CSV table of C-alpha atoms and ligand atoms in Angstrom, one decimal:
chain,number,residue,atom,x,y,z
A,1,MET,CA,4.7,203.2,155.9
A,2,LYS,CA,1.0,202.8,156.0
A,3,LYS,CA,-0.4,205.2,158.5
A,4,ILE,CA,0.5,208.6,159.6
A,5,ALA,CA,-0.9,211.1,161.9
A,6,VAL,CA,-1.0,215.0,162.2
A,7,LEU,CA,-1.3,217.3,165.1
A,8,THR,CA,-1.2,221.0,165.9
A,9,SER,CA,0.3,222.2,168.9
A,10,GLY,CA,0.9,225.6,170.7
A,11,GLY,CA,-0.7,229.0,169.9
A,12,ASP,CA,-2.9,228.5,166.8
A,13,SER,CA,-2.3,230.3,163.5
A,14,PRO,CA,-4.3,231.0,160.1
A,15,GLY,CA,-3.3,228.3,157.7
A,16,MET,CA,-3.0,225.5,160.0
A,17,ASN,CA,-6.3,224.0,158.7
A,18,ALA,CA,-4.6,224.2,154.9
A,19,ALA,CA,-1.7,222.4,156.4
A,20,ILE,CA,-3.8,219.6,157.9
A,21,ARG,CA,-5.8,219.4,154.6
A,22,ALA,CA,-2.7,219.0,152.6
A,23,VAL,CA,-1.1,216.3,154.9
A,24,VAL,CA,-4.3,214.4,154.7
A,25,ARG,CA,-4.9,214.7,151.0
A,26,LYS,CA,-1.3,214.3,150.0
A,27,GLY,CA,-1.2,211.2,152.4
A,28,ILE,CA,-4.3,209.7,150.9
A,29,HIS,CA,-3.2,210.3,147.5
A,30,GLU,CA,-0.1,208.4,148.3
A,31,GLY,CA,-2.2,205.4,149.6
A,32,LEU,CA,-1.9,206.0,153.4
A,33,ASP,CA,-4.2,206.0,156.2
A,34,VAL,CA,-4.1,209.5,157.8
A,35,TYR,CA,-5.1,210.1,161.5
A,36,GLY,CA,-5.8,213.5,163.2
A,37,VAL,CA,-4.8,213.9,166.9
A,38,TYR,CA,-7.0,216.3,168.8
A,39,ASN,CA,-5.9,218.9,171.5
A,40,GLY,CA,-2.2,218.7,170.5
A,41,TYR,CA,0.4,216.6,172.6
A,42,ALA,CA,-2.1,216.6,175.7
A,43,GLY,CA,-4.6,214.7,173.3
A,44,LEU,CA,-1.9,212.5,171.9
A,45,MET,CA,-1.0,211.2,175.5
A,46,ASP,CA,-4.8,210.5,176.1
A,47,GLY,CA,-5.4,208.7,172.8
A,48,LYS,CA,-7.7,211.4,171.1
A,49,ILE,CA,-6.7,210.2,167.7
A,50,LYS,CA,-9.4,209.7,164.7
A,51,LYS,CA,-9.0,208.5,161.1
A,52,LEU,CA,-9.5,211.3,158.8
A,53,GLU,CA,-11.1,211.1,155.3
A,54,LEU,CA,-11.1,213.3,152.2
A,55,GLY,CA,-14.2,214.7,153.5
A,56,SER,CA,-13.0,215.4,157.0
A,57,VAL,CA,-10.7,218.3,155.6
A,58,GLY,CA,-13.3,219.6,152.9
A,59,ASP,CA,-14.3,223.2,153.4
A,60,ILE,CA,-11.4,224.1,155.8
A,61,ILE,CA,-8.7,225.6,153.7
A,62,HIS,CA,-10.2,229.2,154.2
A,63,ARG,CA,-10.8,228.8,157.9
A,64,GLY,CA,-8.7,230.4,160.8
A,65,GLY,CA,-8.1,228.3,164.0
A,66,THR,CA,-7.5,224.4,163.6
A,67,ILE,CA,-10.0,221.8,163.3
A,68,LEU,CA,-7.7,219.5,165.3
A,69,TYR,CA,-7.6,221.8,168.1
A,70,THR,CA,-4.6,222.9,170.0
A,71,ALA,CA,-2.8,223.0,173.4
A,72,ARG,CA,0.3,223.8,175.5
A,73,SER,CA,1.5,220.8,177.5
A,74,GLU,CA,3.7,221.2,180.3
A,75,GLU,CA,3.1,217.4,181.1
A,76,PHE,CA,4.3,216.4,177.6
A,77,LYS,CA,8.0,217.5,178.5
A,78,LYS,CA,8.3,214.4,180.9
A,79,ASP,CA,9.9,211.3,179.3
A,80,LYS,CA,7.0,209.3,180.8
A,81,SER,CA,4.4,211.4,178.8
A,82,GLN,CA,6.5,210.8,175.5
A,83,HIS,CA,6.5,207.1,175.8
A,84,GLU,CA,2.8,207.1,176.6
A,85,ALA,CA,2.3,209.1,173.3
A,86,ILE,CA,4.4,206.6,171.2
A,87,ARG,CA,2.3,203.9,172.5
A,88,GLN,CA,-0.7,205.3,171.9
A,89,LEU,CA,0.3,205.8,168.2
A,90,LYS,CA,1.8,202.5,167.9
A,91,ASP,CA,-1.3,200.9,169.2
A,92,LEU,CA,-3.2,202.3,166.4
A,93,GLY,CA,-0.1,201.2,163.8
A,94,ILE,CA,0.6,204.5,163.1
A,95,ASP,CA,4.3,205.0,162.1
A,96,GLY,CA,4.9,208.5,161.2
A,97,LEU,CA,3.7,212.1,163.0
A,98,VAL,CA,3.5,215.6,161.4
A,99,VAL,CA,3.7,218.1,163.9
A,100,ILE,CA,2.4,221.6,163.1
A,101,GLY,CA,3.5,224.4,165.6
A,102,GLY,CA,6.1,226.8,166.8
A,103,ASP,CA,9.4,226.1,168.8
A,104,GLY,CA,8.0,224.4,171.6
A,105,SER,CA,6.1,222.1,169.5
A,106,TYR,CA,9.4,221.3,167.5
A,107,ARG,CA,10.8,220.3,170.8
A,108,GLY,CA,8.2,217.8,171.4
A,109,ALA,CA,8.7,216.3,167.8
A,110,ALA,CA,12.6,216.3,168.4
A,111,LYS,CA,11.9,214.4,171.6
A,112,LEU,CA,9.6,211.7,169.9
A,113,THR,CA,12.1,211.2,167.0
A,114,GLU,CA,14.9,210.9,169.6
A,115,LYS,CA,12.9,208.0,171.2
A,116,GLY,CA,12.5,206.2,167.8
A,117,PHE,CA,9.3,207.7,166.5
A,118,PRO,CA,9.6,209.5,163.0
A,119,CYS,CA,8.3,213.1,163.2
A,120,VAL,CA,8.6,216.1,161.1
A,121,GLY,CA,7.7,219.6,161.8
A,122,LEU,CA,5.8,222.2,160.0
A,123,PRO,CA,6.4,226.0,161.1
A,124,GLY,CA,3.0,227.2,162.3
A,125,THR,CA,3.0,230.3,164.1
A,126,ILE,CA,2.1,234.1,163.7
A,127,ASP,CA,5.4,234.9,165.3
A,128,ASN,CA,7.7,234.1,162.2
A,129,ASP,CA,10.4,233.1,164.6
A,130,ILE,CA,11.5,229.8,163.3
A,131,PRO,CA,15.0,229.6,161.8
A,132,GLY,CA,15.2,227.6,158.5
A,133,THR,CA,12.1,229.1,156.9
A,134,ASP,CA,11.7,232.6,155.6
A,135,TYR,CA,8.1,232.6,156.6
A,136,THR,CA,6.0,230.5,159.2
A,137,ILE,CA,2.3,229.6,158.5
A,138,GLY,CA,0.2,232.3,159.5
A,139,TYR,CA,2.6,235.3,159.7
A,140,ASP,CA,1.4,236.9,156.8
A,141,THR,CA,-2.3,236.8,157.5
A,142,ALA,CA,-1.2,238.3,161.2
A,143,LEU,CA,0.6,240.8,159.5
A,144,ASN,CA,-2.2,241.9,157.3
A,145,THR,CA,-4.7,241.9,160.2
A,146,VAL,CA,-2.4,244.2,162.2
A,147,VAL,CA,-1.8,246.5,159.2
A,148,GLU,CA,-5.7,246.8,158.5
A,149,ASN,CA,-6.2,247.5,162.2
A,150,ILE,CA,-3.7,250.0,162.7
A,151,ASP,CA,-4.7,251.8,159.5
A,152,LYS,CA,-8.1,252.3,161.3
A,153,ILE,CA,-6.6,253.6,164.3
A,154,ARG,CA,-4.6,256.0,162.3
A,155,ASP,CA,-8.0,257.6,161.0
A,156,THR,CA,-8.9,258.7,164.6
A,157,ALA,CA,-5.4,259.4,165.7
A,158,THR,CA,-5.3,262.1,162.9
A,159,SER,CA,-8.9,263.4,163.8
A,160,HIS,CA,-7.7,263.9,167.3
A,161,ASP,CA,-4.1,264.9,166.8
A,162,ARG,CA,-3.2,261.9,169.0
A,163,THR,CA,-0.2,259.7,169.5
A,164,PHE,CA,-1.0,256.2,169.7
A,165,ILE,CA,0.9,253.1,171.1
A,166,ILE,CA,-0.1,249.8,169.5
A,167,GLU,CA,0.9,246.6,171.1
A,168,VAL,CA,1.3,243.4,169.0
A,169,MET,CA,2.1,240.0,169.5
A,170,GLY,CA,5.7,238.7,169.7
A,171,ARG,CA,7.5,237.9,173.2
A,172,HIS,CA,10.7,237.1,171.7
A,173,ALA,CA,10.6,238.1,167.9
A,174,GLY,CA,9.8,241.4,166.5
A,175,ASP,CA,8.7,240.5,163.0
A,176,ILE,CA,5.2,241.2,163.4
A,177,ALA,CA,6.0,244.7,164.8
A,178,LEU,CA,8.7,245.7,162.6
A,179,PHE,CA,7.1,244.7,159.2
A,180,SER,CA,3.7,246.1,160.1
A,181,GLY,CA,5.5,249.3,161.6
A,182,VAL,CA,7.2,249.8,158.1
A,183,ALA,CA,3.6,249.0,156.3
A,184,VAL,CA,1.9,251.6,158.3
A,185,GLY,CA,4.6,254.2,158.1
A,186,ALA,CA,4.8,254.1,162.1
A,187,GLU,CA,7.1,257.1,163.6
A,188,THR,CA,8.7,254.3,166.2
A,189,ILE,CA,9.0,250.6,166.1
A,190,LEU,CA,10.0,249.1,169.4
A,191,ILE,CA,11.2,245.2,169.2
A,192,PRO,CA,12.7,242.9,171.6
A,193,GLU,CA,15.8,242.4,169.5
A,194,ARG,CA,16.8,246.1,169.9
A,195,THR,CA,17.4,248.3,172.7
A,196,PHE,CA,16.0,251.8,172.9
A,197,GLU,CA,16.2,255.3,174.9
A,198,LEU,CA,12.8,256.7,175.7
A,199,ASN,CA,14.4,260.2,175.4
A,200,ASP,CA,15.0,259.4,171.5
A,201,VAL,CA,11.5,258.3,171.2
A,202,VAL,CA,10.1,261.5,172.5
A,203,GLU,CA,12.7,263.6,170.5
A,204,LYS,CA,11.4,262.0,167.5
A,205,LEU,CA,7.7,262.4,168.2
A,206,ASN,CA,8.3,266.0,169.1
A,207,LYS,CA,10.3,266.5,165.8
A,208,GLY,CA,7.2,265.4,163.9
A,209,ILE,CA,4.6,267.3,166.0
A,210,LYS,CA,6.9,270.6,165.2
A,211,ARG,CA,6.8,269.9,161.5
A,212,GLY,CA,2.9,269.7,161.7
A,213,LYS,CA,2.2,266.1,161.9
A,214,LYS,CA,-1.3,265.4,162.9
A,215,HIS,CA,-0.7,261.9,164.5
A,216,SER,CA,2.0,259.4,165.6
A,217,ILE,CA,2.1,255.8,165.8
A,218,ILE,CA,4.4,253.9,168.0
A,219,VAL,CA,4.3,250.1,167.4
A,220,LEU,CA,5.4,247.9,170.4
A,221,ALA,CA,6.1,244.2,170.7
A,222,GLU,CA,4.8,242.9,173.7
A,223,GLY,CA,8.2,241.4,174.7
A,224,VAL,CA,9.6,244.9,175.0
A,225,CYS,CA,7.2,246.1,177.6
A,226,SER,CA,3.3,246.5,177.8
A,227,ALA,CA,1.6,249.4,176.2
A,228,ASN,CA,0.4,250.6,179.6
A,229,GLU,CA,3.7,250.8,180.9
A,230,LEU,CA,5.0,252.7,178.0
A,231,ALA,CA,2.2,255.1,178.1
A,232,GLU,CA,2.6,255.7,181.8
A,233,GLN,CA,6.3,256.3,181.4
A,234,LEU,CA,5.7,258.8,178.7
A,235,LYS,CA,3.1,260.5,180.9
A,236,GLU,CA,5.3,260.7,184.1
A,237,LYS,CA,8.5,261.7,182.5
A,238,TYR,CA,7.6,263.7,179.5
A,239,HIS,CA,4.0,264.7,180.3
A,240,LEU,CA,3.1,263.2,177.2
A,241,GLU,CA,-0.3,262.1,176.5
A,242,THR,CA,-1.0,259.1,174.4
A,243,ARG,CA,-3.8,256.4,173.7
A,244,ILE,CA,-3.0,252.9,173.6
A,245,SER,CA,-4.6,249.9,171.8
A,246,VAL,CA,-3.7,246.1,172.5
A,247,LEU,CA,-4.4,244.1,169.3
A,248,GLY,CA,-4.2,240.8,171.3
A,249,HIS,CA,-5.6,237.7,170.0
A,250,ILE,CA,-7.3,239.2,166.8
A,251,GLN,CA,-3.8,238.8,165.5
A,252,ARG,CA,-4.2,235.0,165.6
A,253,GLY,CA,-7.6,234.7,164.0
A,254,GLY,CA,-9.3,235.0,160.6
A,255,SER,CA,-9.1,233.6,157.4
A,256,PRO,CA,-5.5,232.8,156.2
A,257,THR,CA,-4.3,234.9,153.1
A,258,GLY,CA,-3.8,233.3,149.8
A,259,PHE,CA,0.1,233.4,150.5
A,260,ASP,CA,-0.5,231.5,153.8
A,261,ARG,CA,-2.8,228.9,152.2
A,262,VAL,CA,-0.2,228.1,149.4
A,263,LEU,CA,2.7,227.9,151.8
A,264,ALA,CA,0.8,225.7,154.3
A,265,SER,CA,-0.4,223.4,151.4
A,266,ARG,CA,3.3,223.2,150.0
A,267,LEU,CA,4.7,222.4,153.3
A,268,GLY,CA,2.1,219.9,154.1
A,269,ALA,CA,2.5,217.9,151.4
A,270,ARG,CA,6.3,217.7,151.6
A,271,ALA,CA,6.0,216.6,155.2
A,272,VAL,CA,4.2,213.5,153.7
A,273,GLU,CA,6.9,212.9,151.3
A,274,LEU,CA,9.7,213.0,153.8
A,275,LEU,CA,8.1,210.5,155.9
A,276,LEU,CA,7.6,208.3,152.8
A,277,GLN,CA,11.2,208.7,152.1
A,278,GLY,CA,11.9,207.4,155.6
A,279,LYS,CA,12.9,210.8,156.9
A,280,SER,CA,12.4,211.9,160.4
A,281,GLY,CA,13.5,214.7,162.7
A,282,ARG,CA,13.2,217.3,160.1
A,283,ALA,CA,11.9,220.9,160.1
A,284,ILE,CA,10.5,221.8,156.9
A,285,GLY,CA,10.3,225.4,155.7
A,286,MET,CA,10.4,227.7,152.6
A,287,GLN,CA,13.8,229.5,151.7
A,288,LYS,CA,13.9,231.5,148.7
A,289,GLN,CA,10.7,230.2,147.5
A,290,GLU,CA,12.0,226.7,147.5
A,291,ILE,CA,10.7,224.0,150.1
A,292,VAL,CA,13.5,222.8,152.2
A,293,ASP,CA,14.0,220.7,155.3
A,294,HIS,CA,16.8,221.0,158.0
A,295,ASP,CA,17.7,218.7,161.0
A,296,ILE,CA,15.1,219.7,163.6
A,297,ILE,CA,17.5,219.7,166.5
A,298,GLU,CA,19.9,221.9,164.6
A,299,ILE,CA,17.0,224.3,164.1
A,300,LEU,CA,16.2,224.4,167.8
A,301,LYS,CA,19.7,225.5,168.6
A,302,GLN,CA,19.6,228.4,166.1
A,303,LYS,CA,17.9,231.9,166.6
A,304,ASP,CA,16.0,233.3,163.7
A,305,PRO,CA,17.8,236.4,162.6
A,306,LEU,CA,16.0,239.8,162.3
A,307,PRO,CA,16.1,241.2,158.6
A,308,GLU,CA,18.7,243.9,159.2
A,309,GLY,CA,18.0,245.8,156.2
A,310,VAL,CA,14.4,246.1,157.1
A,311,TYR,CA,15.2,247.4,160.5
A,312,SER,CA,17.5,250.1,159.1
A,313,LEU,CA,15.0,250.9,156.5
A,314,SER,CA,12.3,251.5,159.1
A,315,GLN,CA,14.7,254.0,160.9
A,316,GLN,CA,15.6,255.8,157.6
A,317,LEU,CA,12.0,256.1,156.6
A,318,SER,CA,10.6,257.5,159.9
A,319,ILE,CA,12.7,260.5,160.2
B,401,F6P,O1,3.4,231.9,169.8
B,401,F6P,C1,2.4,232.7,169.3
B,401,F6P,C2,1.7,233.9,170.2
B,401,F6P,O2,0.8,234.3,169.6
B,401,F6P,C3,2.7,234.9,170.9
B,401,F6P,O3,3.0,236.0,169.8
B,401,F6P,C4,2.0,235.4,171.9
B,401,F6P,O4,2.8,235.9,173.0
B,401,F6P,C5,1.5,234.1,172.5
B,401,F6P,O5,1.3,233.2,171.3
B,401,F6P,C6,0.2,234.0,173.3
B,401,F6P,O6,-0.3,233.0,173.7
B,401,F6P,P1,-1.5,232.4,174.6
B,401,F6P,O7,-2.5,232.5,173.7
B,401,F6P,O8,-1.4,231.5,175.1
B,401,F6P,O9,-1.9,233.6,175.5
């Protein structure tokens, strides 16, 4: 193997740049030529591929976003598009690809591997919903962004004696909501993995008010419902007045934490090692502080489990 490429795909996440840097620098350190694919799989089909040098990835380790840009591509799900992508890579003599992204991006990498082109996947998403790794690149930064913002909202919630509903990202995974909720001492945490009764939510809020609480925070994962919907229901059914705050895409931006930078660097370097060892179709992750890799198809069949202990702790501490 002489030439490899790297791309970022799906929703961006802080730390993707640190991962790109690690792939490029480790690749060059091992004597490889490393190419960057711009705009994810969409750019790959269009041949938006450029050779990267050591300097191309200088001064990016601390930057959010991705210097390679990213996209979600419906077109790439077609066989024809995947063959075209392989043709583009082979035309440049590239024989390995590192894909940084979430489960949709892993699906693309699995398809290319199935068609004979060696790919490895790095978990890049703020959602922390990829099986086979304890953490995804960007999750720690997003979690800290959420905590910082909820702390600010708490100030005004206390001043005004208000109940706030804070909507955070996570369509299918409640990690951001659960962990930020525990970190800010939220009264209620609502996540897609658990059902809830609105009555119980209200009872808990009222109990808090009775014992003199100055504010209440409800952290709501977007996959449950929108903050607007919840606020309307609380008003209509229980005459409970709330304020809402939808944190939105600020959760995806910003300078990566030290944790995310180191995680991204370790995973990026391992990706190059695996390709050099002739391995492909692997999903790389970190479990119990060790860098590990699993069959990407197996990873795609699994569901990332919710940390049960943390969920029950959140229930116990928010009484
Ligand atoms: O997958 C990451 C994620 O940030 C989700 O948490 C969120 O639901 C989604 O992306 C938003 O995607 P988009 O930026 O395309 O609206």
